[in-house]
Coordinates of C-alpha atoms and ligand atoms in Angstrom, one line a residue:
X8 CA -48.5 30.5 -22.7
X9 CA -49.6 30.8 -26.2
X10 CA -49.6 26.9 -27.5
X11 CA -49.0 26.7 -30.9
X12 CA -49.7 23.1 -32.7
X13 CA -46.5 21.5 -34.1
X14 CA -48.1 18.9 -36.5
X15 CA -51.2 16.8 -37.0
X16 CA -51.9 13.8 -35.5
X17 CA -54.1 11.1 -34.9
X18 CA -54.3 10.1 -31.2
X19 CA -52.1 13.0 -29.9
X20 CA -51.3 16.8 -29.4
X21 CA -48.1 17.9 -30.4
X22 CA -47.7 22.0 -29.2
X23 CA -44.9 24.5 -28.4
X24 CA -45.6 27.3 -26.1
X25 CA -45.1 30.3 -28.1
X26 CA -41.7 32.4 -27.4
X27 CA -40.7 29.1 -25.1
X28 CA -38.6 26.6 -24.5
X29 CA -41.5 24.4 -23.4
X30 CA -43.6 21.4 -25.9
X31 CA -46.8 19.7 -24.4
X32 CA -47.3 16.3 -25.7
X33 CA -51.2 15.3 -25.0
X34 CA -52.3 11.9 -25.6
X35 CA -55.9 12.7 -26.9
X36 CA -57.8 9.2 -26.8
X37 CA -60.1 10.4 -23.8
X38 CA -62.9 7.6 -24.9
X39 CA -60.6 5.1 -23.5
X40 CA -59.4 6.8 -20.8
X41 CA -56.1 7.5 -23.0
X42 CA -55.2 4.2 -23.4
X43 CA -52.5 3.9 -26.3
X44 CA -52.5 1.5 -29.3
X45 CA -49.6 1.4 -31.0
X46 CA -49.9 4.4 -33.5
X47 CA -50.5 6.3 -30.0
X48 CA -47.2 5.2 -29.0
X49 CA -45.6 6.0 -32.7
X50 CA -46.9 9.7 -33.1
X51 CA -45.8 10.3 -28.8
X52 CA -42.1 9.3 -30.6
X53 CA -42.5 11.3 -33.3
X54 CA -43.3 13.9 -31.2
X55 CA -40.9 13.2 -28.7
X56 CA -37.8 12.8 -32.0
X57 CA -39.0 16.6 -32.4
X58 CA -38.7 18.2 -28.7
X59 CA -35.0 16.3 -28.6
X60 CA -34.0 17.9 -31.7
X61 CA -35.2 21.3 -31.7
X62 CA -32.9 23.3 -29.6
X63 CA -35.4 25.8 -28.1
X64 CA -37.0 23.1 -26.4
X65 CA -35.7 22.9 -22.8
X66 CA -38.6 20.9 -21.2
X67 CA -41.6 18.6 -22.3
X68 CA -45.0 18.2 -20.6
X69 CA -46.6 15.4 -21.3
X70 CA -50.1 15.2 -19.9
X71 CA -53.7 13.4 -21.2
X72 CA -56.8 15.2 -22.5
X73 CA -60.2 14.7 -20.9
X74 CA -59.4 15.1 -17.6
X75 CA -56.8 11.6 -17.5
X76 CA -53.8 10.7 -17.7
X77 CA -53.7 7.3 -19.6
X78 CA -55.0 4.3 -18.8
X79 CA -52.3 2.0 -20.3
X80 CA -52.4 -0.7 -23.2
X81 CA -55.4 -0.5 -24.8
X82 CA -56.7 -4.0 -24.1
X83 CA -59.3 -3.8 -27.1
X84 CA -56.3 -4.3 -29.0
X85 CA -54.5 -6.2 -27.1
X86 CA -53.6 -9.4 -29.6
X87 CA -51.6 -12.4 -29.5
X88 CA -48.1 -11.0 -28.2
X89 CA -48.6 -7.5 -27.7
X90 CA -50.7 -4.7 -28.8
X91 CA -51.8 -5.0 -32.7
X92 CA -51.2 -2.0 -34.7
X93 CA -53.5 -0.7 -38.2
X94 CA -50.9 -3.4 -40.5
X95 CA -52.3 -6.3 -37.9
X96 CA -48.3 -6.6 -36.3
X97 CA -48.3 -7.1 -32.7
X98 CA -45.7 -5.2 -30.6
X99 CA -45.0 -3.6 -27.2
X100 CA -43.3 -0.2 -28.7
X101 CA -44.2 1.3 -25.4
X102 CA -41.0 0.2 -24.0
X103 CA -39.0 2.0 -26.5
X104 CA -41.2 5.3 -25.6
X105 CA -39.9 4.8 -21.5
X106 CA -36.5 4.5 -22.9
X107 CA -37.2 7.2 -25.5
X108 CA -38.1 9.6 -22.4
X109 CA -35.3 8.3 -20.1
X110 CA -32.3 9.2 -22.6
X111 CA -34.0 12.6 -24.3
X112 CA -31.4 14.8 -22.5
X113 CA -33.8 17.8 -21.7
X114 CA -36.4 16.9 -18.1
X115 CA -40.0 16.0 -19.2
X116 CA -42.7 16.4 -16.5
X117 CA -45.9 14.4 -16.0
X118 CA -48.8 16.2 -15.4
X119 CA -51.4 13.8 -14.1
X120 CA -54.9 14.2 -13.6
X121 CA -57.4 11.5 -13.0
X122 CA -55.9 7.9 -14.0
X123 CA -52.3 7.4 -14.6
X124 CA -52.8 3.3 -14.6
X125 CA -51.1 0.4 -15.6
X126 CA -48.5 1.4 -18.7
X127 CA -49.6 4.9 -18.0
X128 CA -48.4 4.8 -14.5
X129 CA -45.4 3.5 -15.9
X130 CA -45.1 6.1 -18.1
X131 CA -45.4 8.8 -15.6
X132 CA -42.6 7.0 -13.1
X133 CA -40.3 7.0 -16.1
X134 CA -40.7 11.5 -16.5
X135 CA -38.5 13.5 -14.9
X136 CA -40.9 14.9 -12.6
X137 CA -44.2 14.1 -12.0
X138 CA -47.3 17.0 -10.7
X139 CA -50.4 15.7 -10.0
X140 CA -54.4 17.3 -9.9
X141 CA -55.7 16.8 -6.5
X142 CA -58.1 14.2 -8.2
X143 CA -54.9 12.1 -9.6
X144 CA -55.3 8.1 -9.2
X145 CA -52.4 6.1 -9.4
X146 CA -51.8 2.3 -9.9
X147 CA -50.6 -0.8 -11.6
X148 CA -53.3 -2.9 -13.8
X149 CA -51.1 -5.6 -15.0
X150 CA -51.4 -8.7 -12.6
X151 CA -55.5 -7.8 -12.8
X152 CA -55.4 -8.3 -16.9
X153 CA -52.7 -10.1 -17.8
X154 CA -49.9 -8.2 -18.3
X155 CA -46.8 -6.6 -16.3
X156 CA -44.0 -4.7 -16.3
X157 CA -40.5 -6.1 -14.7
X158 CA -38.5 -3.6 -16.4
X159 CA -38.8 0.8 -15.4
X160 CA -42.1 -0.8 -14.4
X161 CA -40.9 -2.6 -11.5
X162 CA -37.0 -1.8 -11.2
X163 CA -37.6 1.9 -11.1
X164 CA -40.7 1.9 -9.6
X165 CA -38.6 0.5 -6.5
X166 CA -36.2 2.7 -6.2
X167 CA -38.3 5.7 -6.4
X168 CA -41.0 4.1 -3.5
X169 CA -38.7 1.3 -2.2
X170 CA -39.4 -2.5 -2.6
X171 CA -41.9 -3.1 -0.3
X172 CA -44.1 0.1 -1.5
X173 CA -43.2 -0.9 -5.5
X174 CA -44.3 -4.5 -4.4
X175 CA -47.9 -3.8 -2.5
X176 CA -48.7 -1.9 -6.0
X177 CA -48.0 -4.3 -8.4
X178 CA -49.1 -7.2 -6.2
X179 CA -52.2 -5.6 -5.0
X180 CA -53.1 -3.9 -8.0
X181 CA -54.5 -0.7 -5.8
X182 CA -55.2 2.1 -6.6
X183 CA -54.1 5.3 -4.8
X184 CA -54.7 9.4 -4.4
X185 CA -52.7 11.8 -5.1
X186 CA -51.8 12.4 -1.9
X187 CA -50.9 9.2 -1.1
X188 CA -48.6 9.3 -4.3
X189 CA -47.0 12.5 -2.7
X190 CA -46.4 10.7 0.7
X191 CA -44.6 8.1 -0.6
X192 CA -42.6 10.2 -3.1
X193 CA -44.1 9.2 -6.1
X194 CA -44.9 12.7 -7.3
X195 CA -43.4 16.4 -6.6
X196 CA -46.3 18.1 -6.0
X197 CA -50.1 18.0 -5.7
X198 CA -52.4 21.0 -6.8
X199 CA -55.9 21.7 -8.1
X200 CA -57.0 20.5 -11.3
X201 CA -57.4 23.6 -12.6
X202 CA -54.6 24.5 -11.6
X203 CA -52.5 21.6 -13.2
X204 CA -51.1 23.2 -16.4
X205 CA -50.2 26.5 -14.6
X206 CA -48.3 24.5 -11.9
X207 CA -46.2 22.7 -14.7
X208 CA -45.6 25.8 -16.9
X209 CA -44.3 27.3 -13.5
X210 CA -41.9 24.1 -12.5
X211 CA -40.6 24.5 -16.4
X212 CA -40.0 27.8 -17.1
X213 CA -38.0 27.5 -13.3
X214 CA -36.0 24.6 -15.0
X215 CA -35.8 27.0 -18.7
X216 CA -33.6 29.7 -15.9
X217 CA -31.0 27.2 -15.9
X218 CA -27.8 26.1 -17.3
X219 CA -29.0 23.9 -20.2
X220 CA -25.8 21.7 -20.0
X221 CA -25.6 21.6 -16.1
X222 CA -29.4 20.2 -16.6
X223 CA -28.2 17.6 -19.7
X224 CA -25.5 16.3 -17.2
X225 CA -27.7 16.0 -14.1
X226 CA -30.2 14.1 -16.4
X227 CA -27.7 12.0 -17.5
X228 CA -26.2 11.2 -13.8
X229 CA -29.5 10.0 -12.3
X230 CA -29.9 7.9 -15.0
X231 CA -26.5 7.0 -14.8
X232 CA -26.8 5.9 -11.3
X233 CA -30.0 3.3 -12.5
X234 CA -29.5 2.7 -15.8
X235 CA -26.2 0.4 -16.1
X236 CA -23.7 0.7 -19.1
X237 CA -26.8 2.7 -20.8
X238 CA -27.1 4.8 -18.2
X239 CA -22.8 5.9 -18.2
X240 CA -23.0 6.0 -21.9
X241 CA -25.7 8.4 -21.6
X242 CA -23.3 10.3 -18.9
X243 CA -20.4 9.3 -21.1
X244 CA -21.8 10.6 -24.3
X245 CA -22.5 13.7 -22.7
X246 CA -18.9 14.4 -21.7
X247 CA -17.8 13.6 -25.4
X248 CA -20.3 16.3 -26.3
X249 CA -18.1 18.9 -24.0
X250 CA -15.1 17.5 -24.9
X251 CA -15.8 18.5 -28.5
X252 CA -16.3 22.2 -27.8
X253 CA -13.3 22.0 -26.6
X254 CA -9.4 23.3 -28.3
X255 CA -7.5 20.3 -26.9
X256 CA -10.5 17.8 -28.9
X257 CA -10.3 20.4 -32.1
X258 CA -6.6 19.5 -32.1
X259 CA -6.5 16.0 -32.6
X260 CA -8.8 16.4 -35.6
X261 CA -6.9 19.2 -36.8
X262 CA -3.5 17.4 -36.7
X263 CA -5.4 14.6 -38.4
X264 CA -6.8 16.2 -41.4
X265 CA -3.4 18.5 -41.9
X266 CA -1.5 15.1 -41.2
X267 CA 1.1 15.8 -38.6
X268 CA 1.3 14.9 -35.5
X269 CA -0.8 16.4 -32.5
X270 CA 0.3 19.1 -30.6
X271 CA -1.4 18.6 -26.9
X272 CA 1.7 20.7 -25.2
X273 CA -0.1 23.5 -24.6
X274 CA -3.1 22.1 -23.1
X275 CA -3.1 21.2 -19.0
X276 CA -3.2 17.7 -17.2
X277 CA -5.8 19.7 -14.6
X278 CA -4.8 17.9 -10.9
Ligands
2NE432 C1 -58.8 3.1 -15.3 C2 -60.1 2.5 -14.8 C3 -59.9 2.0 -13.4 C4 -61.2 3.5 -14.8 O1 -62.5 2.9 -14.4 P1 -63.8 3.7 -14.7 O2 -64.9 2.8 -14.2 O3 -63.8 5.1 -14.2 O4 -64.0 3.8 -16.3 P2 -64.3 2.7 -17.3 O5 -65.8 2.6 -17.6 O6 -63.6 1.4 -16.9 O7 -63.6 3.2 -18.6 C5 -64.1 4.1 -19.6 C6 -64.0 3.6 -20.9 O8 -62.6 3.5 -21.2 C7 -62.2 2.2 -21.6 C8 -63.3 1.3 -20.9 O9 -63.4 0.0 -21.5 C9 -64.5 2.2 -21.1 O10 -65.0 2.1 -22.4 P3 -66.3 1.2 -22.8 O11 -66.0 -0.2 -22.3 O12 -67.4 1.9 -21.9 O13 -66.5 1.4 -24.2 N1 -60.9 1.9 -21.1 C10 -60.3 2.2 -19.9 N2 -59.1 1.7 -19.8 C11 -58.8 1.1 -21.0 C12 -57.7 0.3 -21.5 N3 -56.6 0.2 -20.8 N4 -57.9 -0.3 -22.7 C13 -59.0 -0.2 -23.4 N5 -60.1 0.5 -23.0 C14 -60.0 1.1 -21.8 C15 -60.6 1.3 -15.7 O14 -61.0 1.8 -16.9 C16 -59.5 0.3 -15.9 O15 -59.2 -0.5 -15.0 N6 -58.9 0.3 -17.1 C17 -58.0 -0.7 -17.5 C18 -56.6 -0.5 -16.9 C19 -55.6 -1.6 -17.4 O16 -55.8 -2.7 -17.2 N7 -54.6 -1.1 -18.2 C20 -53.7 -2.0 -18.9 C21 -52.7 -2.5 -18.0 S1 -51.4 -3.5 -18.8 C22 -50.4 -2.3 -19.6 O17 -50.8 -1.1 -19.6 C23 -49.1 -2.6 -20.2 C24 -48.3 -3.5 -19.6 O18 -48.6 -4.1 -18.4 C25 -47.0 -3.9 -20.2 C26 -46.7 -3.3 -21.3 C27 -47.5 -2.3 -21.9 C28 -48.7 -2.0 -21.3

C-alpha cells in the first residue's frame, strides 16, 4: 500500500494505507531499541484514539522501526515509581495503552521483528494477532531489572502459553526465537523479515473482507471470556450498539420524546 502520514509526532509513526482500511502505528525510538518513555506511550494513544474513531479503519499494525520491536520501559528514565515523563511526573501509562488495545473494537496485529522484550512483549501478547520476522526475539525483562508485570503481563500471558510456559518466561527471564514463539502459540505466523509488512498487509486486508460487526463481536467475546465484568461490558456494550439500529430500541425513545406510552406489540419475543 501507499502509506500516507496521519500526523506528526515525536517518538512514533502514525500512517493510513492509502484507499484502506488499514493504520500502521510505528514506534520510532530505534536508538533504544524502541523502548518507550512516557510521551512514546501518549502519542501510541493518540494515535490509537484516531484508528478507533475513524470508521475506515478496520485493522491496526503496530510494528517498531529499525529492525525491533520495542524493548520495553525505557529504564534511562525509569524514576522513583514509574517512568518520568518531560513535566518530571512519574507514571506507568503503559497499562492504559494494553487496555487501550484490548477494548479498541477493530483487531490490531503485532508485527515483530527483532526484540519484542519486557513491556514490549507485553505489548505484543495484548494485539490481536501477532506475525513475526524469522529473526523475532521474544522475552520478559522484568525480574532481571526490577520491574514486572502481574496483570495482561502474566494473567494473559498464561492463558495464551499456559502457566507453566507463562511461568519459565517470566521466572527465567529467557529469551526465545521466533520459532519457538510459534510452537508454543505465542504468535500466528513466522516469515522473513523482508517479508514482514507484506505478510501483515495480507492477514489485514483478509480481516478488511469481513463483516465489520461479526469482527467487533468476536473481539469483544475473547475478551469477554478473560477480561471479567470489563470484558462482558465490552460484549455488552456491543449489543447495545445493535440494539440501537434497531425499530423495537427506536420505539422506546420515540414514545418517550412524543410522550405516550411504547408500543412494543408489533415487535417479536424471538424463541
Ligand atoms: C533487548 C536487549 C536484550 C538487546 O541487547 P543488545 O545487546 O542487542 O543491545 P543493547 O546494546 O543492550 O541495546 C542497544 C541500546 O539500546 C538501549 C541500550 O541501553 C543501548 O543503548 P546504549 O546503552 O548503548 O546507549 N536500550 C535497550 N533497551 C532499553 C530499555 N528498555 N531502556 C533504555 N535503553 C534501552 C537489551 O537491550 C535489553 O536487555 N534491554 C532492556 C530490556 C528491559 O529490561 N526492558 C524493561 C523491562 S521492564 C518493562 O518494560 C515494564 C514493566 O516490567 C512493567 C511496566 C512497564 C514496563
Amino acid at each position: 500500500p501507499r502509506w500516507i502520514k496521519v500526523k506528526d509526532y515525536e517518538d512514533i509513526i502514525y500512517e493510513k494505507a492509502d484507499g484502506e482500511g488499514i493504520a500502521k502505528i510505528t514506534i520510532n525510538r530505534p536508538h533504544v531499541l524502541n523502548a518507550f518513555r512516557p510521551e512514546t506511550v501518549m502519542e501510541m494513544q493518540d494515535a490509537f484514539t484516531d484508528a478507533r474513531n475513524d470508521p475506515r479503519i478496520g485493522v491496526v499494525l503496530l510494528t517498531g522501526a529499525g529492525g525491533n520491536f520495542c524493548s520495553g520501559g525505557d529504564q534511562k528514565v525509569r524514576g522513583h515509581g514509574g517512568y518520568v515523563d518531560e513535566g518530571g511526573m512519574a507514571r506507568l501509562n503503559v497499562l492504559d495503552l494494553q487496555r487501550q488495545i484490548r477494548t479498541l473494537p477493530k483487531p490490531v496485529i503485532a508485527l515483530v521483528a527483532g526484540y519484542a522484550i519486557g513491556g514490549g512483549h507485553v505489548l505484543h501478547v495484548v494485539c490481536d494477532l501477532t506475525i513475526a520476522a524469522d529473526n523475532a526475539r521474544f522475552g520478559q525483562a522484568g525480574p532481571r531489572v526490577g520491574s514486572f508485570d502481574g496483570g495482561y503481563g502474566a494473567g494473559l500471558l498464561a492463558r495464551i502459553v499456559g502457566h507453566k510456559k507463562a511461568r519459565e518466561i517470566w521466572y527465567l527471564c529467557r529469551q526465545y526465537t521466533a520459532q519457538e514463539a510459534l510452537e508454543m502459540g505465542l504468535v500466528n505466523a513466522v516469515v522473513p523479515a523482508d517479508q514482514l509488512e507484506a505478510e501483515g498487509v495480507k492477514w489485514a486486508r483478509e480481516i478488511l473482507d469481513k463483516s465489520p460487526i461479526a469482527i467487533r463481536m468476536l473481539k469483544a467475546a475473547f475478551n469477554a471470556d478473560t477480561d471479567g465484568l470489563a470484558g462482558l461490558q465490552q460484549l455488552a456494550g456491543d449489543a447495545t450498539l445493535i440494539y440501537y439500529l434497531t425499530d423495537e430500541a427506536k420505539e422506546g425513545q420515540r414514545a418517550f420524546l412524543e410522550k405516550r406510552k411504547p408500543d412494543w406489540s408489533k415487535f417479536p419475543r424471538f424463541p
